[in-house]
PDB file of C-alpha atoms in Angstrom:
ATOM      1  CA  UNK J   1     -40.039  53.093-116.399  1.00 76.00           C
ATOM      2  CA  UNK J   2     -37.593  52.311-119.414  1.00 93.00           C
ATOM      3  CA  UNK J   3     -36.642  48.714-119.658  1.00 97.00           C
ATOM      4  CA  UNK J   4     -34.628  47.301-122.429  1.00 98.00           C
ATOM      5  CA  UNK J   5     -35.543  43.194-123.582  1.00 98.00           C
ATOM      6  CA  UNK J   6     -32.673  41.273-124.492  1.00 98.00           C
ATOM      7  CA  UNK J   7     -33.056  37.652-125.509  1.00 97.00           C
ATOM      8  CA  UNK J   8     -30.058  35.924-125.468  1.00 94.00           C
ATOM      9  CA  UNK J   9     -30.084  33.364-128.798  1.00 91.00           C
ATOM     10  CA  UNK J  10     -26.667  32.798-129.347  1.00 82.00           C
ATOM     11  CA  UNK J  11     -25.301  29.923-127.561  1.00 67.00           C
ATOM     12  CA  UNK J  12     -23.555  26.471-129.256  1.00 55.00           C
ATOM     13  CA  UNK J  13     -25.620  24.066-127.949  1.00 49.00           C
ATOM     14  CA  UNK J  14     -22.601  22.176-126.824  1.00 46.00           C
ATOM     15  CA  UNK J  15     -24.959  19.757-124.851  1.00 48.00           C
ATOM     16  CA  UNK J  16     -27.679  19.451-126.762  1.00 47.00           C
ATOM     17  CA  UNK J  17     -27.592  17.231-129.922  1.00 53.00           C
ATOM     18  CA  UNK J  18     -27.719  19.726-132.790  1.00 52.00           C
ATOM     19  CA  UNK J  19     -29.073  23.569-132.824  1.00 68.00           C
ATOM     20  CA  UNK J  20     -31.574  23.935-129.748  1.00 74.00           C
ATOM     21  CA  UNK J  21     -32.980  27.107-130.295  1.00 85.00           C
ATOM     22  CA  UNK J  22     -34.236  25.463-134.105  1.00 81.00           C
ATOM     23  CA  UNK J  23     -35.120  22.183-131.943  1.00 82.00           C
ATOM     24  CA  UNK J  24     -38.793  21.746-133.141  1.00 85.00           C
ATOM     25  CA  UNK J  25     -41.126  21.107-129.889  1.00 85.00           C
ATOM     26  CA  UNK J  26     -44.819  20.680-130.641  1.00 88.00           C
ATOM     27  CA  UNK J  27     -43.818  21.662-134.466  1.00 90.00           C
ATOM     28  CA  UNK J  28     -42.463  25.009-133.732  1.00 92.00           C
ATOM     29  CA  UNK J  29     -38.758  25.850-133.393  1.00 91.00           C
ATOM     30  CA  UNK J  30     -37.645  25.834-129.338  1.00 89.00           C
ATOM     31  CA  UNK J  31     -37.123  30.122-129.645  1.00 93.00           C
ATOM     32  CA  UNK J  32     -40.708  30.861-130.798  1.00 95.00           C
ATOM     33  CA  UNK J  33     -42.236  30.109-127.810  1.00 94.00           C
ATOM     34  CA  UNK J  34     -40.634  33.464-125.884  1.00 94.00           C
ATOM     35  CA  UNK J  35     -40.957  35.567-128.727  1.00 96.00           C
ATOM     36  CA  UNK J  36     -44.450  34.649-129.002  1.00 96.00           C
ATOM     37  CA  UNK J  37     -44.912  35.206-125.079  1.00 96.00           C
ATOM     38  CA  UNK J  38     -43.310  38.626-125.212  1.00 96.00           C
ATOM     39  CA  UNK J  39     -45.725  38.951-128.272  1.00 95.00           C
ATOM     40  CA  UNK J  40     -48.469  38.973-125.318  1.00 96.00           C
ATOM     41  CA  UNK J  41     -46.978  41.431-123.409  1.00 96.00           C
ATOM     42  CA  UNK J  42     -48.426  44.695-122.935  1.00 95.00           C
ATOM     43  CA  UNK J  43     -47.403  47.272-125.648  1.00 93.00           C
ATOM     44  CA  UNK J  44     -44.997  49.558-123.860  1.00 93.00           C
ATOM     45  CA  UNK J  45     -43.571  47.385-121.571  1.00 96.00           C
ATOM     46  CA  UNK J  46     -40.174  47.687-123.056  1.00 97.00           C
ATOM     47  CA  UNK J  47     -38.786  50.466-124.450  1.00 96.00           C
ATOM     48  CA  UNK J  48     -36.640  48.405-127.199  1.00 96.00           C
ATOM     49  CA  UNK J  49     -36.357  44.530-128.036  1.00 97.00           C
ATOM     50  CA  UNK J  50     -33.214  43.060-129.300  1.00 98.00           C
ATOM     51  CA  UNK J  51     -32.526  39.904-130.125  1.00 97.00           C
ATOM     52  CA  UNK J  52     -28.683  38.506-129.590  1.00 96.00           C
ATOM     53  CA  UNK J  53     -27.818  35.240-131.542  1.00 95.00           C
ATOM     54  CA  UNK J  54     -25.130  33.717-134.221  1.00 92.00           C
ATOM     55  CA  UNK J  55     -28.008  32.050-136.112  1.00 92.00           C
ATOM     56  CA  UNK J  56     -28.886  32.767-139.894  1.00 93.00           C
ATOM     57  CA  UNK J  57     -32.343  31.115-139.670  1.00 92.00           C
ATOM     58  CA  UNK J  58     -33.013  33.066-136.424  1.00 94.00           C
ATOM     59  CA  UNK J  59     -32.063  35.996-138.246  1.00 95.00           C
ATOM     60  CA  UNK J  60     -33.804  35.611-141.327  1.00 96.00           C
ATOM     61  CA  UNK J  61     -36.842  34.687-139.428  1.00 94.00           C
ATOM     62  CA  UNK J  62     -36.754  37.991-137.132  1.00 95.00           C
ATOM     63  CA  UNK J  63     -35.529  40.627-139.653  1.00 95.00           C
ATOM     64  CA  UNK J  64     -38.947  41.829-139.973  1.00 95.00           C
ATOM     65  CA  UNK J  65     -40.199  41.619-136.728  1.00 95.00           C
ATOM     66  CA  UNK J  66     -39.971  45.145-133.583  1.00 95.00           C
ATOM     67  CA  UNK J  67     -36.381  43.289-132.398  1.00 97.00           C
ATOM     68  CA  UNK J  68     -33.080  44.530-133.018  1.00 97.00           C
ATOM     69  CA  UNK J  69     -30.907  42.228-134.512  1.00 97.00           C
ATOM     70  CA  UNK J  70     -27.177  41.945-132.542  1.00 97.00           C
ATOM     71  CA  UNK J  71     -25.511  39.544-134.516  1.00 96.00           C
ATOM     72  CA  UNK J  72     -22.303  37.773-132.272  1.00 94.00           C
ATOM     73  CA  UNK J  73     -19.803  35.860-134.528  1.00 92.00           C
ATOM     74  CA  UNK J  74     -17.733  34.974-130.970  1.00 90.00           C
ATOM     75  CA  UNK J  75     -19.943  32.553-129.600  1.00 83.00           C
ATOM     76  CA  UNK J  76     -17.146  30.759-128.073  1.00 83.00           C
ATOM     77  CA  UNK J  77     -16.310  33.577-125.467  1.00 89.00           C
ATOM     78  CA  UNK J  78     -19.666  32.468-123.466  1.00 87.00           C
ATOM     79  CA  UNK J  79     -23.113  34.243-122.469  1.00 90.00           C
ATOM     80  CA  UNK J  80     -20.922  37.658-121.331  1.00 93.00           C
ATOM     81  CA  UNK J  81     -19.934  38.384-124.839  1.00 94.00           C
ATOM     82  CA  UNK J  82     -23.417  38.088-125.908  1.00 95.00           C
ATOM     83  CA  UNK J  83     -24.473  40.475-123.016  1.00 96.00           C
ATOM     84  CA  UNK J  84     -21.510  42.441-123.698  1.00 96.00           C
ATOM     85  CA  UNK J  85     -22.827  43.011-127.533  1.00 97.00           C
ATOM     86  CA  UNK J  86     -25.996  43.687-126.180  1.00 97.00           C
ATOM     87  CA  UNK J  87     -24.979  46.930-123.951  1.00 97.00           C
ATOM     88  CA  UNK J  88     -22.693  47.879-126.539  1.00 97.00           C
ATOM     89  CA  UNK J  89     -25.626  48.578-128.576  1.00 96.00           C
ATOM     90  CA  UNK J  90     -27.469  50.449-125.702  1.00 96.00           C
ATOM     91  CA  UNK J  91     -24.209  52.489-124.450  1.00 92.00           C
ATOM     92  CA  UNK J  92     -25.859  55.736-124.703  1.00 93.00           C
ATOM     93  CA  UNK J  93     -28.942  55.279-123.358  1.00 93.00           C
ATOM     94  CA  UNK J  94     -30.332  55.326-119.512  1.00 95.00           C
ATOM     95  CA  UNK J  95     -32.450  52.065-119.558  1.00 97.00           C
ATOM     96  CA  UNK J  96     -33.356  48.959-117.221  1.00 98.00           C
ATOM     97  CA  UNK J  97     -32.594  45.467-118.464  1.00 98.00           C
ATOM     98  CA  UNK J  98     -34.350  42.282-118.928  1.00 98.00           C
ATOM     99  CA  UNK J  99     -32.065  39.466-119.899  1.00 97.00           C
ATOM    100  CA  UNK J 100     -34.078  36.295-121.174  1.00 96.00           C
ATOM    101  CA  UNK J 101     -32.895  32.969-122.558  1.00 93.00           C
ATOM    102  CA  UNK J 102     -35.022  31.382-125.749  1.00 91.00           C
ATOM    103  CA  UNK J 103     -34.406  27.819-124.435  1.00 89.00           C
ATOM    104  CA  UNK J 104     -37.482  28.113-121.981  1.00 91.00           C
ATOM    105  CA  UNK J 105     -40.433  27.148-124.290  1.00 91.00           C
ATOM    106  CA  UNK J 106     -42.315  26.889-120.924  1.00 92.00           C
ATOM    107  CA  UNK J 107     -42.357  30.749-119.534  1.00 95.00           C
ATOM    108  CA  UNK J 108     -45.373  32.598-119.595  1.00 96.00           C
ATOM    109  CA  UNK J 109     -46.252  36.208-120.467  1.00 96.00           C
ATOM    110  CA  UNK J 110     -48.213  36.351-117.343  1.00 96.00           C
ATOM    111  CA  UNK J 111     -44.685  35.438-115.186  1.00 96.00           C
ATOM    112  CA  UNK J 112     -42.305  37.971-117.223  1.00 97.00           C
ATOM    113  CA  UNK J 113     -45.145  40.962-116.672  1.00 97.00           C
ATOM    114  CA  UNK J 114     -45.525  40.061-113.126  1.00 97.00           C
ATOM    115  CA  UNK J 115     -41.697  40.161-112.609  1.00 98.00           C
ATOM    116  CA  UNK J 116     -41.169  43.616-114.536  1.00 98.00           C
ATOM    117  CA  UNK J 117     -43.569  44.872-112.280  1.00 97.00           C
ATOM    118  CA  UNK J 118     -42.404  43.259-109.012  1.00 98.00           C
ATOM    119  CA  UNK J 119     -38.843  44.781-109.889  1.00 98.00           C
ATOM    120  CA  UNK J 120     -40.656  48.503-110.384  1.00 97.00           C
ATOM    121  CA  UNK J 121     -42.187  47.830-107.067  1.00 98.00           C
ATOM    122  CA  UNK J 122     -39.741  46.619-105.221  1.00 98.00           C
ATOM    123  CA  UNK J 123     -37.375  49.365-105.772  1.00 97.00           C
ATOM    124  CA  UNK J 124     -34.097  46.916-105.935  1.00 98.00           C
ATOM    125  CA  UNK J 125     -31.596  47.393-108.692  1.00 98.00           C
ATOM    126  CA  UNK J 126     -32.177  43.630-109.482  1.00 98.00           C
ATOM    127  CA  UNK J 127     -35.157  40.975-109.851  1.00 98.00           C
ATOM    128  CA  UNK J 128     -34.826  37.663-111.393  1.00 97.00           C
ATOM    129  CA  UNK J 129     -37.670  34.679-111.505  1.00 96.00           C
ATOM    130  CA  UNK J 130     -36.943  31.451-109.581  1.00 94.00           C
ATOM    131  CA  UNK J 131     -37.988  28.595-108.038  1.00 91.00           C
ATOM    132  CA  UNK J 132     -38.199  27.424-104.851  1.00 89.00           C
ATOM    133  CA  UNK J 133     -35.707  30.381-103.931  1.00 84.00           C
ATOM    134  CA  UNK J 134     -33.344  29.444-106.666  1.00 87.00           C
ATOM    135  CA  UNK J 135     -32.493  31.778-108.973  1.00 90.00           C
ATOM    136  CA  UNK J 136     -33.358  31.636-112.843  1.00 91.00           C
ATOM    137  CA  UNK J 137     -33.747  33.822-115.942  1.00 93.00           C
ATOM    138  CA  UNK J 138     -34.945  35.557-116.714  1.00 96.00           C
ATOM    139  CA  UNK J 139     -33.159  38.658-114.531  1.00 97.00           C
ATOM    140  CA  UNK J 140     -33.712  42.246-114.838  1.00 98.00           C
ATOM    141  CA  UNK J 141     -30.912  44.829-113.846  1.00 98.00           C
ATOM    142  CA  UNK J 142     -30.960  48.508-113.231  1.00 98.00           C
ATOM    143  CA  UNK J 143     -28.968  50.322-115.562  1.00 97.00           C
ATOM    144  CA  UNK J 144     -26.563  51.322-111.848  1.00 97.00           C
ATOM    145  CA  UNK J 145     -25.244  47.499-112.543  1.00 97.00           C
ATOM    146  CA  UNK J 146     -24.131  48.100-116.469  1.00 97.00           C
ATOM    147  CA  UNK J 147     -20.371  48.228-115.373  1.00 96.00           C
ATOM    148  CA  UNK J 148     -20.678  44.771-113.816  1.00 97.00           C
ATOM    149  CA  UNK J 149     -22.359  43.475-116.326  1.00 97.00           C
ATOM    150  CA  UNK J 150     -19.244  44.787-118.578  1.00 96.00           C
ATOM    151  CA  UNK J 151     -17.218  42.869-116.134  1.00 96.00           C
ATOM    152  CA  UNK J 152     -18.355  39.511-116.935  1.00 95.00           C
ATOM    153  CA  UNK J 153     -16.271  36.829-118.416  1.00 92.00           C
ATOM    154  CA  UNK J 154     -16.586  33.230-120.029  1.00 88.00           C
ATOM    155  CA  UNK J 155     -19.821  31.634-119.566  1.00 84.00           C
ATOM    156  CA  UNK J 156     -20.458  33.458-116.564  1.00 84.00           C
ATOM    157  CA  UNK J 157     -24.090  35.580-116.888  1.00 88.00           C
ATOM    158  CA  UNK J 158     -25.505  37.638-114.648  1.00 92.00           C
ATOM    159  CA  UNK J 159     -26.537  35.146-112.107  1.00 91.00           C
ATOM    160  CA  UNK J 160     -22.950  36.302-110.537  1.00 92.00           C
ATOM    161  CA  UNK J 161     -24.062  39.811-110.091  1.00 96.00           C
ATOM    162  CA  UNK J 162     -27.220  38.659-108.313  1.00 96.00           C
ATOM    163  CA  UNK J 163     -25.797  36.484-105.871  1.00 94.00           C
ATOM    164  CA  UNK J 164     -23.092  39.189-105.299  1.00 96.00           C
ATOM    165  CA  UNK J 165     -25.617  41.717-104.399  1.00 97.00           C
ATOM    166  CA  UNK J 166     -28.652  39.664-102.384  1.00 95.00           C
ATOM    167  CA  UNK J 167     -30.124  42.264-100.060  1.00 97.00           C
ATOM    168  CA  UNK J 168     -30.986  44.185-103.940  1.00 98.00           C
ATOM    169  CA  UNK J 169     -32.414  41.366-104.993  1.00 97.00           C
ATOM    170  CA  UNK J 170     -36.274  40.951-105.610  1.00 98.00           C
ATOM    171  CA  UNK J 171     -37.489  37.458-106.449  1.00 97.00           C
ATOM    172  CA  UNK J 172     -40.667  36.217-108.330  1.00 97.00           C
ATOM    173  CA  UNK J 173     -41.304  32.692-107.301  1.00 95.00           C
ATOM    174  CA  UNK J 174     -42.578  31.151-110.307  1.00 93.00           C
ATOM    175  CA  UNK J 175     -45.494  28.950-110.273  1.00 89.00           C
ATOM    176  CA  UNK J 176     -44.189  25.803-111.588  1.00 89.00           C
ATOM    177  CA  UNK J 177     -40.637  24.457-112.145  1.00 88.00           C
ATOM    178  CA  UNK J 178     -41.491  24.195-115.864  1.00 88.00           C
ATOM    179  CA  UNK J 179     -41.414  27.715-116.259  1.00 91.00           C
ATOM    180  CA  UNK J 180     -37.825  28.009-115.536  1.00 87.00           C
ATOM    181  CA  UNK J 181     -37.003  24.841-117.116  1.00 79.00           C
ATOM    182  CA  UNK J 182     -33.938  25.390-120.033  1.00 72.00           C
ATOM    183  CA  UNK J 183     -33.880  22.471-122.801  1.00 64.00           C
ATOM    184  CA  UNK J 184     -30.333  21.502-122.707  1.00 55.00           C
ATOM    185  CA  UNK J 185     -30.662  18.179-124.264  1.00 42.00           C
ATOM    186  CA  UNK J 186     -33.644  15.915-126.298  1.00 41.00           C
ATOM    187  CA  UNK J 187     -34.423  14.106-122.924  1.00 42.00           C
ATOM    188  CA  UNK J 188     -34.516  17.934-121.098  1.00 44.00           C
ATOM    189  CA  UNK J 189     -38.313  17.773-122.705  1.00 47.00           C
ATOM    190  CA  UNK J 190     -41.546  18.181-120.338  1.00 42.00           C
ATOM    191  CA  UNK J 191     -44.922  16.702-121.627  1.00 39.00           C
TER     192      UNK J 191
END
């Protein structure tokens, strides 16, 4: 087992009133609330951590911290460029990847574990959480699907790849819609 964790951090928020990912909910910034849940994780889970995003306070605030910092200054060219940047930085190494978003402050540690190990147990190239048999992040890939994740354009993630390829799919259905629930604007919040 050799999985790679990838948080995606770098989207412009273009819906949300201001910087999300800095949004405070329940007095802590909107990204804190994965990193803390991968925090939980067992130690060994993933063989790296990085960290893609465009923000200086995100960046400031993680410089210290296991992650790898992937810094994209081309926001604008969507989720694949931040993927892109992401297996750049991985290029020579044979690795699994989990691909989470930092606008879910309500995912659990207890979710991502049981979907890294559903995926190892499965034996598909592809796993991603969902809900009611619809598809969310976060997704894991094999490292077989790196050149289609290459192949992605725009704002077009990896939600392509695993509707492209369904019979490799394993799903985790997650026990509340909260859990896959991104904050894309102030009235997005759950209680």
């Amino acid at each position: 087992m050799n999985m790679t964790l990838i948080l995606l951090a770098a989207g412009d928020s273009v819906r949300f009133n201001g910087n999300k990912l800095l949004y405070e909910i329940n007095g802590k910034p909107m990204y804190r609330y994965i990193i803390e849940e991968m925090d939980r994780l067992p130690k060994g889970l993933f063989s790296r951590k990085l960290i893609v995003t465009q923000y200086h306070d995100i960046m400031e605030d993680m410089k210290d911290s296991e992650y790898k910092i992937i810094v994209n200054r081309d926001s604008g060219l969507g989720i694949s460029h931040s993927i892109h940047l992401a297996l750049k930085e991985l290029e020579h190494e044979n690795t699994d990847f989990l691909f989470a978003v930092c606008d879910q402050p309500y995912l659990k540690s207890s979710t991502i574990e049981a979907l890294v190990n559903g995926f190892y147990e499965s034996r598909k190239g592809l796993a991603c959480l969902c809900f009611r048999g619809e598809p969310g992040n976060p997704a894991i890939f094999a490292g077989s699907y790196r050149r289609e994740l290459m192949e992605l354009t725009g704002d077009r993630g990896g939600k392509k790849i695993i509707r492209d390829h369904p019979s490799d799919v394993f799903l985790l259905e997650a026990e509340s819609a909260a859990e896959l629930k991104d904050i894309d604007n102030m009235s997005d919040q759950l209680e």
